[in-house]
Short mmCIF file of C-alpha atoms in Angstrom, two decimals:
data_model
loop_
_atom_site.label_atom_id
_atom_site.label_comp_id
_atom_site.label_asym_id
_atom_site.label_seq_id
_atom_site.Cartn_x
_atom_site.Cartn_y
_atom_site.Cartn_z
CA MET A 1 -109.42 -28.49 213.08
CA PRO A 2 -107.96 -25.35 214.60
CA GLY A 3 -106.01 -25.39 217.77
CA PRO A 4 -106.85 -23.28 220.82
CA GLY A 5 -104.96 -20.22 219.66
CA ASP A 6 -106.03 -20.25 216.02
CA ARG A 7 -108.49 -17.79 214.41
CA LEU A 8 -109.67 -17.56 210.84
CA THR A 9 -110.06 -13.96 209.83
CA THR A 10 -110.17 -11.63 206.82
CA ALA A 11 -109.61 -8.29 208.56
CA GLY A 12 -110.56 -6.42 211.70
CA THR A 13 -114.32 -6.16 212.05
CA ALA A 14 -114.38 -2.67 213.59
CA GLY A 15 -116.18 -0.22 211.32
CA ALA A 16 -117.36 -2.88 208.84
CA ALA A 17 -120.92 -2.71 207.56
CA PHE A 18 -121.40 -6.46 207.96
CA ALA A 19 -119.18 -8.64 210.15
CA GLY A 20 -118.95 -11.96 211.93
CA GLU A 21 -117.11 -12.16 215.23
CA GLY A 22 -115.84 -15.46 216.75
CA LEU A 23 -118.26 -17.62 214.76
CA SER A 24 -118.39 -21.37 215.34
CA CYS A 25 -120.67 -23.70 213.44
CA ARG A 26 -121.72 -27.29 214.07
CA ARG A 27 -123.64 -29.50 211.65
CA GLY A 28 -124.84 -32.65 213.37
CA GLU A 29 -121.99 -33.99 215.44
CA ARG A 30 -119.26 -32.22 213.44
CA LEU A 31 -117.70 -28.86 214.27
CA VAL A 32 -117.42 -27.32 210.80
CA PHE A 33 -115.38 -24.21 211.74
CA ALA A 34 -114.53 -22.32 214.88
CA ARG A 35 -113.58 -18.78 216.03
CA LEU A 36 -114.05 -17.38 212.52
CA ASP A 37 -114.10 -13.60 211.85
CA PHE A 38 -114.99 -11.84 208.64
CA ALA A 39 -115.73 -8.24 207.64
CA LEU A 40 -117.40 -6.64 204.64
CA SER A 41 -117.61 -2.90 203.88
CA PRO A 42 -119.64 -1.16 201.18
CA GLY A 43 -118.42 -2.24 197.76
CA GLY A 44 -116.65 -5.29 199.25
CA LEU A 45 -116.46 -8.82 197.90
CA LEU A 46 -115.56 -11.84 200.02
CA LEU A 47 -114.70 -15.11 198.28
CA LEU A 48 -115.25 -18.22 200.39
CA ARG A 49 -112.70 -20.94 199.47
CA GLY A 50 -112.10 -24.49 200.51
CA PRO A 51 -112.84 -28.11 199.58
CA ASN A 52 -116.28 -29.72 199.86
CA GLY A 53 -117.27 -29.98 203.49
CA SER A 54 -115.09 -27.13 204.72
CA GLY A 55 -118.10 -24.96 205.58
CA LYS A 56 -118.59 -22.54 202.65
CA SER A 57 -122.32 -23.23 202.31
CA SER A 58 -122.78 -23.28 206.08
CA LEU A 59 -121.13 -19.89 206.44
CA LEU A 60 -123.38 -18.41 203.74
CA ARG A 61 -126.42 -19.76 205.56
CA LEU A 62 -125.11 -18.23 208.83
CA MET A 63 -124.69 -14.92 207.02
CA ALA A 64 -128.26 -15.18 205.76
CA GLY A 65 -129.68 -15.96 209.16
CA LEU A 66 -130.80 -19.44 208.08
CA LEU A 67 -128.47 -21.07 210.60
CA ARG A 68 -127.44 -19.97 214.09
CA PRO A 69 -123.81 -20.10 215.18
CA ILE A 70 -123.07 -22.09 218.31
CA GLU A 71 -120.66 -19.30 219.29
CA GLY A 72 -120.03 -15.73 218.18
CA ARG A 73 -122.29 -13.18 216.59
CA LEU A 74 -123.18 -11.37 213.38
CA VAL A 75 -123.37 -7.57 213.36
CA TRP A 76 -124.59 -4.86 210.95
CA ASP A 77 -123.13 -1.41 211.43
CA GLY A 78 -121.83 -2.59 214.83
CA ALA A 79 -125.24 -3.74 216.13
CA ALA A 80 -126.55 -7.27 216.56
CA LEU A 81 -128.71 -8.40 213.63
CA ASP A 82 -132.41 -7.83 213.63
CA ALA A 83 -133.78 -10.90 211.87
CA GLU A 84 -136.60 -9.16 210.02
CA GLY A 85 -134.51 -6.26 208.93
CA HIS A 86 -131.67 -8.54 207.81
CA ARG A 87 -134.01 -10.56 205.57
CA ARG A 88 -134.88 -7.35 203.71
CA ARG A 89 -131.27 -6.51 203.02
CA ILE A 90 -130.06 -9.83 201.61
CA ALA A 91 -130.47 -11.76 198.36
CA PHE A 92 -129.55 -15.43 198.79
CA LEU A 93 -128.82 -18.00 196.04
CA GLY A 94 -128.02 -21.51 197.07
CA HIS A 95 -127.43 -24.61 194.99
CA LEU A 96 -131.14 -24.70 194.03
CA ASP A 97 -132.43 -21.97 191.70
CA ALA A 98 -135.61 -21.26 193.79
CA LEU A 99 -137.84 -21.03 190.71
CA LYS A 100 -141.49 -21.97 190.40
CA PRO A 101 -141.70 -24.38 187.45
CA ALA A 102 -145.26 -23.47 186.46
CA LEU A 103 -144.56 -19.72 186.27
CA THR A 104 -143.03 -18.03 183.25
CA THR A 105 -139.64 -16.40 183.40
CA SER A 106 -141.22 -12.94 183.84
CA GLU A 107 -143.70 -14.25 186.41
CA ASN A 108 -140.93 -15.72 188.50
CA LEU A 109 -139.12 -12.42 188.57
CA ALA A 110 -142.29 -10.51 189.36
CA PHE A 111 -143.12 -12.93 192.21
CA TRP A 112 -139.79 -12.26 193.90
CA CYS A 113 -139.13 -8.63 193.02
CA GLY A 114 -142.27 -6.96 191.56
CA GLU A 115 -143.33 -6.11 188.02
CA ALA A 116 -141.25 -2.92 187.76
CA ALA A 117 -137.96 -4.84 188.20
CA VAL A 118 -138.66 -7.39 185.44
CA PRO A 119 -137.45 -5.62 182.22
CA ALA A 120 -134.02 -4.66 183.60
CA ALA A 121 -133.50 -8.11 185.15
CA LEU A 122 -134.33 -9.84 181.88
CA ALA A 123 -131.92 -7.59 180.00
CA ALA A 124 -129.14 -8.11 182.54
CA TYR A 125 -128.85 -11.77 181.53
CA GLY A 126 -130.09 -11.61 177.92
CA ILE A 127 -133.24 -13.64 178.56
CA GLU A 128 -135.90 -11.22 177.20
CA HIS A 129 -136.83 -13.87 174.55
CA LEU A 130 -137.64 -16.31 177.37
CA ALA A 131 -140.00 -13.93 179.17
CA ARG A 132 -143.14 -15.97 178.45
CA ARG A 133 -141.59 -19.43 178.69
CA PRO A 134 -142.48 -21.47 181.80
CA ALA A 135 -139.49 -22.19 183.97
CA ARG A 136 -140.01 -25.94 183.64
CA PHE A 137 -139.02 -25.71 179.95
CA LEU A 138 -135.76 -23.81 180.54
CA SER A 139 -132.35 -25.50 180.17
CA LEU A 140 -129.97 -25.67 183.10
CA GLY A 141 -128.04 -22.63 181.88
CA GLN A 142 -131.25 -20.65 181.26
CA ARG A 143 -132.50 -21.47 184.75
CA ARG A 144 -129.28 -20.27 186.24
CA ARG A 145 -129.52 -17.01 184.28
CA LEU A 146 -133.05 -16.55 185.58
CA ALA A 147 -131.97 -17.28 189.14
CA LEU A 148 -129.20 -14.67 188.89
CA ALA A 149 -131.59 -12.22 187.24
CA ARG A 150 -133.66 -12.49 190.41
CA ILE A 151 -130.64 -11.40 192.43
CA VAL A 152 -130.10 -8.39 190.11
CA ALA A 153 -133.78 -7.45 190.42
CA SER A 154 -133.65 -7.49 194.18
CA PRO A 155 -132.95 -4.20 196.04
CA ALA A 156 -130.78 -6.12 198.47
CA THR A 157 -127.56 -4.56 199.74
CA LEU A 158 -125.91 -7.93 200.46
CA TRP A 159 -125.66 -10.77 197.94
CA LEU A 160 -124.94 -14.26 199.35
CA LEU A 161 -124.20 -16.61 196.46
CA ASP A 162 -123.28 -20.29 196.54
CA GLU A 163 -121.34 -21.35 193.38
CA PRO A 164 -123.29 -18.86 191.23
CA ALA A 165 -121.43 -19.65 188.01
CA ASN A 166 -122.48 -23.28 187.91
CA GLY A 167 -124.19 -23.98 184.56
CA LEU A 168 -123.24 -20.63 183.01
CA ASP A 169 -121.60 -20.32 179.57
CA ASP A 170 -118.92 -17.72 178.94
CA GLU A 171 -121.44 -15.07 177.83
CA ALA A 172 -123.54 -15.48 180.96
CA HIS A 173 -120.39 -15.52 183.12
CA GLY A 174 -119.46 -12.16 181.65
CA MET A 175 -122.95 -10.83 182.45
CA PHE A 176 -122.60 -12.03 186.01
CA ARG A 177 -119.27 -10.24 186.36
CA SER A 178 -120.82 -7.08 185.01
CA ALA A 179 -123.85 -7.25 187.30
CA LEU A 180 -121.66 -7.88 190.31
CA ALA A 181 -119.39 -4.94 189.42
CA GLN A 182 -122.43 -2.61 189.15
CA HIS A 183 -123.77 -3.84 192.47
CA ARG A 184 -120.44 -3.07 194.15
CA LEU A 185 -120.15 0.37 192.50
CA SER A 186 -123.50 1.24 194.04
CA GLY A 187 -122.20 0.32 197.52
CA GLY A 188 -123.51 -3.23 197.54
CA MET A 189 -121.58 -6.14 199.08
CA ALA A 190 -121.27 -9.80 198.24
CA ALA A 191 -120.01 -13.03 199.72
CA ILE A 192 -119.56 -15.81 197.19
CA ALA A 193 -118.66 -19.47 197.72
CA LEU A 194 -116.38 -20.69 194.93
CA HIS A 195 -114.76 -23.99 194.02
CA GLY A 196 -112.08 -23.36 191.41
CA GLU A 197 -110.40 -20.37 189.86
CA SER A 198 -111.84 -16.85 189.96
CA ASP A 199 -111.49 -13.81 187.74
CA LEU A 200 -113.39 -11.51 190.10
CA PRO A 201 -111.19 -8.49 190.90
CA ASP A 202 -110.49 -6.73 194.18
CA ALA A 203 -111.81 -9.47 196.38
CA ALA A 204 -110.83 -10.62 199.83
CA THR A 205 -110.47 -14.38 200.27
CA LEU A 206 -111.51 -16.44 203.27
CA ASP A 207 -109.98 -19.94 203.06
CA LEU A 208 -111.93 -22.45 205.15
CA GLY A 209 -109.95 -25.40 203.95
CA ARG A 210 -107.67 -25.79 206.91
CA PHE A 211 -110.70 -25.69 209.22
CA ALA A 212 -112.45 -28.65 207.54
CA ALA A 213 -113.06 -31.78 209.64
#
């Protein structure tokens, strides 16, 4: 764990669109990380690194407003987060795909993002042929494509993704890179937890490994 003078930081937070300042997180009896700063500007990508248990998923949940830090604060354009407004600007993907098994591929997308977003989302991950198939009949890789298509279909400015490439083949991984690049070109931001190598360009890295218990 860090000593009294240590801080974990990516860059100064002044002027960032989305930032965390002096964040500390506890899960149960364990202090997961402490005095952590991060900053994301439009078009930015932050890769969260570290072994299992180092706090990558916890930090994503803090960023999404699903957990509260025990110290520090999250800010958007320099102001403290408004919970309702923040929910509208994020798209979150955890380890679970958040799909409704009884609904078809198209119905799942429409449920989350509306009918108008469905065609482009299906095309982004090459799953048009699965449009009428119930989610319970999809393979692991197909389910992950659908889960990521939901992120593409969302109007969210900030993508928060936990190991998004799990279950993807090389083709789908390329589609994910393309979708992420387009999101960033439009001014969107992303924070992504990764375990392993990355080929995502122009990314800042936040290594939580030395802060693990």
